C-alpha positions as CSV (number, residue, x, y, z in Angstrom):
1,M,-32.1,17.2,-20.2
2,N,-28.9,19.2,-20.4
3,Q,-26.8,18.4,-23.4
4,D,-23.2,19.4,-24.1
5,H,-23.2,21.6,-27.2
6,S,-19.5,22.3,-27.1
7,R,-17.7,21.6,-30.3
8,A,-14.6,19.5,-30.6
9,P,-11.5,21.6,-31.5
10,D,-11.1,22.1,-35.3
11,P,-7.9,20.1,-36.1
12,I,-7.1,22.4,-39.1
13,L,-7.4,25.5,-37.0
14,A,-5.5,24.0,-34.2
15,A,-2.6,23.0,-36.5
16,H,-2.6,26.5,-38.0
17,K,-2.5,28.2,-34.6
18,H,0.3,25.8,-33.5
19,N,2.4,26.7,-36.5
20,L,1.8,30.4,-36.0
21,G,2.9,30.0,-32.5
22,L,6.1,28.3,-33.6
23,L,6.6,31.1,-36.1
24,W,6.2,33.8,-33.5
25,K,8.5,32.0,-31.1
26,G,11.2,32.0,-33.7
27,F,10.6,35.5,-35.0
28,G,13.1,37.2,-32.7
29,K,15.8,34.7,-33.7
30,T,15.0,35.0,-37.3
31,F,14.5,38.8,-37.8
32,L,15.4,40.7,-34.6
33,F,18.7,39.0,-34.1
34,P,19.3,37.0,-37.3
35,K,22.3,34.8,-37.8
36,R,21.6,34.5,-41.5
37,K,19.3,36.0,-43.9
38,V,15.9,34.4,-44.4
39,S,13.6,35.3,-47.2
40,P,10.3,36.8,-45.8
41,I,8.3,34.8,-48.4
42,L,9.4,31.6,-46.7
43,V,8.1,32.8,-43.4
44,F,4.8,33.7,-45.1
45,L,4.5,30.3,-46.9
46,F,5.4,28.1,-43.9
47,P,2.1,28.3,-42.0
48,L,0.2,28.1,-45.3
49,V,2.0,24.9,-46.3
50,S,1.3,23.3,-42.9
51,L,-2.3,24.4,-43.1
52,Y,-2.7,22.8,-46.5
53,S,-1.2,19.6,-45.2
54,S,-3.6,19.5,-42.2
55,A,-6.5,20.4,-44.5
56,D,-5.6,17.5,-46.8
57,D,-5.7,15.1,-43.9
58,A,-9.0,16.4,-42.7
59,S,-10.5,16.2,-46.2
60,T,-9.7,12.5,-46.4
61,G,-10.8,11.8,-42.8
62,I,-7.3,11.0,-41.7
63,A,-7.3,13.1,-38.5
64,G,-8.0,12.8,-34.8
65,E,-7.0,10.2,-32.2
66,L,-5.9,6.7,-33.3
67,V,-5.9,4.0,-30.6
68,V,-3.4,1.2,-31.2
69,F,-3.2,-1.9,-29.0
70,H,0.0,-3.9,-29.7
71,A,2.1,-6.7,-28.3
72,G,4.9,-5.6,-25.9
73,S,7.5,-7.0,-28.3
74,L,6.4,-4.4,-30.8
75,S,7.0,-1.4,-28.5
76,V,10.3,-0.3,-30.0
77,P,9.5,-0.5,-33.7
78,F,5.9,0.8,-33.2
79,A,7.2,3.8,-31.4
80,E,9.2,4.7,-34.4
81,I,6.5,3.8,-36.8
82,A,3.9,5.9,-35.0
83,E,6.3,8.9,-35.1
84,A,6.9,8.4,-38.8
85,F,3.2,8.0,-39.5
86,A,2.4,11.2,-37.5
87,D,5.0,13.1,-39.6
88,E,3.2,12.0,-42.7
89,H,-0.3,12.7,-41.2
90,P,0.1,15.6,-38.7
91,G,-3.6,15.7,-38.0
92,V,-3.5,12.2,-36.3
93,K,-2.5,11.6,-32.7
94,V,-1.4,8.0,-32.3
95,L,-2.2,6.6,-28.8
96,R,-0.2,3.4,-28.3
97,E,-0.9,0.8,-25.6
98,A,1.4,-2.2,-25.2
99,A,0.5,-5.4,-23.4
100,G,0.5,-9.1,-23.9
101,S,-1.3,-9.9,-27.1
102,R,-4.0,-11.9,-25.4
103,A,-4.4,-9.2,-22.8
104,C,-4.9,-6.7,-25.6
105,A,-7.6,-8.9,-27.1
106,R,-9.3,-9.2,-23.8
107,K,-9.5,-5.4,-23.5
108,I,-11.5,-5.4,-26.8
109,V,-13.6,-8.5,-26.1
110,D,-14.2,-8.4,-22.3
111,L,-13.8,-4.7,-21.4
112,E,-15.2,-3.4,-24.7
113,R,-12.5,-0.8,-25.0
114,P,-12.4,1.0,-28.4
115,C,-9.4,0.1,-30.4
116,D,-8.6,1.3,-34.0
117,V,-5.6,-1.0,-34.7
118,F,-4.6,-4.3,-33.0
119,A,-1.2,-5.9,-33.7
120,S,-0.6,-9.2,-32.1
121,A,2.6,-11.2,-31.6
122,D,0.6,-14.3,-32.7
123,Y,-1.8,-13.9,-35.6
124,S,-3.9,-16.8,-34.2
125,V,-4.9,-14.6,-31.2
126,I,-6.9,-12.5,-33.7
127,D,-8.4,-15.6,-35.3
128,E,-9.3,-17.2,-32.0
129,L,-10.5,-14.3,-29.8
130,L,-11.6,-11.5,-32.2
131,I,-12.9,-13.1,-35.4
132,P,-15.8,-13.0,-36.3
133,D,-17.5,-11.0,-33.5
134,H,-14.9,-8.3,-33.0
135,A,-12.9,-8.3,-36.3
136,D,-13.4,-9.5,-39.8
137,W,-9.9,-10.1,-41.1
138,N,-6.2,-10.7,-40.3
139,I,-3.0,-9.9,-42.1
140,K,0.3,-11.8,-41.2
141,F,3.1,-9.3,-41.4
142,A,6.3,-10.3,-39.5
143,S,8.2,-13.1,-37.8
144,N,10.5,-13.7,-34.9
145,E,12.1,-16.4,-32.9
146,M,12.6,-17.5,-29.3
147,A,15.8,-16.8,-27.4
148,V,17.2,-16.8,-23.9
149,A,18.6,-13.4,-22.8
150,Y,21.1,-12.6,-20.1
151,T,23.7,-10.1,-18.9
152,E,27.4,-10.3,-18.0
153,R,26.3,-10.4,-14.4
154,S,24.1,-13.4,-14.8
155,H,25.2,-16.5,-12.8
156,R,27.1,-18.9,-15.0
157,A,27.0,-16.5,-17.9
158,E,30.5,-17.5,-19.0
159,D,29.4,-21.1,-19.3
160,F,25.9,-20.6,-20.8
161,A,25.8,-22.3,-24.2
162,A,23.6,-24.3,-26.6
163,H,24.5,-27.7,-25.1
164,N,23.9,-26.9,-21.4
165,W,21.5,-23.9,-21.1
166,H,18.7,-26.1,-19.9
167,E,20.9,-27.6,-17.2
168,I,22.1,-24.2,-16.0
169,L,18.5,-22.9,-15.7
170,L,17.8,-25.8,-13.2
171,E,20.6,-24.9,-10.9
172,P,19.4,-23.7,-7.5
173,D,21.5,-20.5,-7.5
174,V,20.2,-19.5,-10.9
175,A,16.9,-17.7,-11.4
176,Y,15.0,-17.2,-14.7
177,G,11.8,-15.3,-15.8
178,R,9.1,-15.9,-18.3
179,S,5.8,-14.3,-19.2
180,N,2.3,-15.6,-18.5
181,P,1.0,-18.1,-21.0
182,D,-2.6,-16.9,-20.5
183,A,-1.8,-13.3,-21.2
184,D,1.1,-13.3,-23.6
185,P,2.1,-15.4,-26.7
186,C,5.7,-15.3,-25.5
187,G,4.5,-17.1,-22.4
188,Y,3.0,-20.0,-24.1
189,R,5.8,-20.1,-26.7
190,T,8.2,-20.5,-23.8
191,V,6.3,-23.6,-22.8
192,L,6.3,-24.9,-26.3
193,T,10.0,-24.2,-26.7
194,L,10.8,-26.1,-23.5
195,K,8.8,-29.1,-24.7
196,L,10.6,-29.0,-28.0
197,A,13.9,-28.7,-26.1
198,E,13.1,-31.8,-24.1
199,R,12.8,-33.8,-27.2
200,H,15.8,-32.2,-28.9
201,H,18.1,-32.8,-26.0
202,G,16.5,-36.1,-25.0
203,V,16.0,-35.1,-21.4
204,Q,12.9,-36.7,-19.9
205,G,10.9,-34.2,-17.7
206,L,13.0,-31.2,-18.8
207,A,10.0,-29.0,-19.5
208,E,8.1,-29.9,-16.4
209,H,11.1,-29.3,-14.1
210,V,12.0,-25.9,-15.7
211,L,8.4,-24.7,-15.7
212,A,7.9,-25.6,-12.0
213,K,11.0,-23.5,-11.1
214,D,11.0,-19.7,-10.4
215,T,7.3,-19.2,-10.9
216,R,7.5,-16.1,-8.8
217,F,9.1,-14.4,-11.8
218,I,6.3,-14.9,-14.2
219,R,5.1,-11.6,-15.6
220,P,2.1,-10.4,-17.8
221,K,4.3,-9.8,-20.9
222,E,7.8,-10.5,-22.0
223,T,9.0,-6.9,-21.9
224,D,8.1,-6.8,-18.2
225,L,10.9,-9.2,-17.7
226,L,13.6,-6.7,-18.8
227,A,13.5,-4.9,-15.5
228,L,14.0,-8.1,-13.6
229,L,17.0,-8.9,-15.7
230,E,18.6,-5.5,-15.6
231,T,18.3,-5.3,-11.8
232,G,19.7,-8.8,-11.3
233,A,16.5,-10.2,-9.8
234,V,16.8,-13.0,-12.4
235,D,19.8,-14.3,-14.4
236,Y,18.0,-15.3,-17.6
237,I,14.7,-14.6,-19.4
238,F,12.9,-16.3,-22.3
239,I,12.2,-13.6,-24.8
240,Y,12.0,-12.8,-28.5
241,R,15.3,-12.4,-30.3
242,S,14.1,-9.0,-31.6
243,V,13.5,-7.6,-28.1
244,A,16.9,-8.9,-27.0
245,Q,18.6,-7.1,-29.9
246,Q,16.6,-3.9,-29.4
247,H,17.8,-3.7,-25.8
248,R,21.3,-4.8,-26.6
249,L,21.2,-7.8,-24.4
250,K,23.4,-10.9,-24.6
251,Y,21.3,-13.8,-25.8
252,L,21.6,-17.4,-26.7
253,L,20.1,-18.5,-30.0
254,L,18.3,-21.8,-29.8
255,P,18.4,-24.6,-32.4
256,D,15.9,-24.2,-35.2
257,E,14.2,-27.4,-34.0
258,V,13.4,-25.5,-30.8
259,N,13.1,-21.7,-31.6
260,L,9.8,-21.7,-33.5
261,K,11.4,-19.7,-36.3
262,K,11.4,-21.9,-39.4
263,S,8.2,-22.3,-41.6
264,D,9.6,-25.6,-43.0
265,L,9.7,-27.1,-39.5
266,A,6.0,-26.4,-38.9
267,D,5.1,-30.1,-38.7
268,H,7.8,-30.6,-36.2
269,Y,6.7,-27.7,-34.0
270,G,3.2,-29.0,-34.2
271,T,4.1,-32.1,-32.2
272,V,3.8,-30.1,-28.9
273,T,0.9,-28.3,-27.4
274,V,-0.1,-26.2,-24.4
275,Q,-3.5,-25.1,-23.0
276,V,-4.3,-21.5,-22.3
277,S,-7.5,-19.7,-21.2
278,G,-10.3,-19.5,-23.8
279,K,-12.9,-16.9,-24.8
280,E,-15.1,-17.6,-21.8
281,P,-14.1,-18.1,-18.1
282,G,-13.4,-21.7,-17.4
283,T,-12.8,-22.6,-21.1
284,F,-9.5,-23.4,-22.7
285,I,-7.8,-23.2,-26.0
286,T,-5.1,-25.7,-27.1
287,K,-2.1,-23.9,-28.6
288,T,-0.1,-26.0,-31.0
289,G,3.5,-25.3,-31.8
290,A,3.9,-23.3,-35.0
291,P,6.3,-20.8,-36.6
292,M,6.1,-17.4,-35.0
293,V,3.9,-15.0,-37.1
294,Y,2.6,-11.6,-36.1
295,G,-0.8,-10.4,-37.2
296,V,-2.7,-7.1,-37.5
297,T,-6.3,-6.2,-37.9
298,I,-8.7,-3.3,-37.5
299,P,-11.3,-4.1,-34.8
300,K,-15.0,-3.4,-35.4
301,N,-15.3,-1.1,-32.4
302,G,-12.7,1.4,-33.6
303,R,-13.7,5.0,-33.8
304,N,-11.3,6.1,-36.5
305,P,-11.5,3.7,-39.4
306,A,-10.0,6.1,-42.0
307,A,-6.9,6.7,-39.9
308,A,-6.7,3.1,-39.0
309,T,-6.6,2.0,-42.6
310,A,-3.9,4.6,-43.3
311,F,-1.9,3.4,-40.4
312,V,-2.0,-0.3,-41.4
313,A,-1.1,0.7,-44.9
314,F,1.9,2.6,-43.6
315,L,2.9,-0.2,-41.3
316,L,2.8,-2.8,-44.1
317,D,4.6,-0.7,-46.7
318,K,8.0,-2.2,-47.4
319,N,9.6,1.2,-47.6
320,K,7.9,2.6,-44.5
321,G,6.7,0.5,-41.6
322,M,8.2,-2.8,-42.6
323,A,11.6,-1.2,-43.2
324,I,11.5,-0.1,-39.6
325,M,10.3,-3.6,-38.4
326,E,13.2,-5.2,-40.2
327,K,15.7,-2.7,-38.8
328,H,14.6,-3.8,-35.4
329,G,15.0,-7.5,-36.0
330,Q,11.6,-8.6,-37.3
331,P,11.6,-9.9,-40.8
332,S,8.7,-9.1,-43.1
333,L,6.2,-11.6,-44.3
334,I,4.5,-9.2,-46.7
335,P,2.6,-10.2,-48.9
336,S,1.2,-13.1,-46.9
337,P,-1.6,-15.5,-47.4
338,S,-4.8,-14.8,-45.4
339,D,-7.8,-17.0,-44.9
340,T,-9.8,-13.8,-44.6
341,F,-8.6,-12.2,-47.8
342,E,-12.0,-11.4,-49.2
343,K,-12.9,-9.4,-46.1
344,I,-9.7,-7.3,-46.0
345,P,-10.4,-3.7,-47.0
346,T,-9.6,-3.0,-50.6
347,P,-6.7,-0.6,-49.9
348,L,-5.0,-3.2,-47.8
349,R,-5.4,-6.3,-50.0
350,R,-2.1,-5.7,-51.8
351,F,-0.4,-6.7,-48.6
352,A,-2.0,-10.2,-48.6
353,R,-2.8,-13.1,-50.8
354,E,-5.4,-15.8,-51.0
355,P,-4.1,-19.0,-49.4
356,A,-4.5,-21.0,-52.5
357,T,-1.7,-19.1,-54.2
358,Y,0.9,-20.3,-51.6
359,E,2.1,-23.8,-51.0
360,N,4.0,-23.0,-47.8
361,S,1.9,-20.6,-45.8
362,P,3.5,-19.1,-42.7
């Protein structure tokens, strides 16, 4: 039987060659036609310092490709976090893949696709679909809230307000978009939000009527709705506040009794439910209204656990990843209580707490 005996490229050597290439590319500018004097010793040390950094990553196992599945609503902050992480660990190539959180989980569970880090817009997706067969633990790390985004060109934009938004959405010349509840947490949170709005505004049948309208504009994940809004195909979209902020959209903030934001309103949110597809075809999971909490884990089928642990530690660090998250409109919940605390890798336990230490868990 023929076997492939080719060796994978040495990341240290590759980094060294890359740096030498950059050095040679800049040689003419630096020495042949210099604009300022540069010490030759700096030129000599530059590739050595870079080589040392790459060697340090390799010696700790923090190198190679890192596959990250994440919610669409994390696309903007995770792009920046991945870049910052790569600067700190140049031997790692971060490969991000955004989708609805449930769709991401399905790739791991049903398609058996290797994934090193999974960040979900709803921590319960990890609990319900991955633990215990595909992951051991879950850390809650950020929050968000529901909003309705629109543009200046949206029909009735000048009249769209907290007291009448639900009425405007039902007008025949107004179109709105939402994401798929079976694929995306934003999708089932939209349903929960509408059910809470029905009670808050005292309008019988509000949720049913809005959900029955404009079903042709349902998309796999909430960020897919942005193109519909920008092109004018729809006038309004249900989306997370952070995404609306990141894309500089106009948006309407919903009352706390409706927006799934407040942890102290957990009991109130829990009065509404929606059914979504379960682990197996033909089965269903009942999602109960709850404050919005994001979760992260390292799936069991990942191929780069060392880099995955380093990435999650970077993500959850208040001065690194979480600073970026908060800059993009997603408040930190670190440290947070975890029912899986004992199974969290030791280097990551500082970002979590045992549930018994908290009275009001998110």
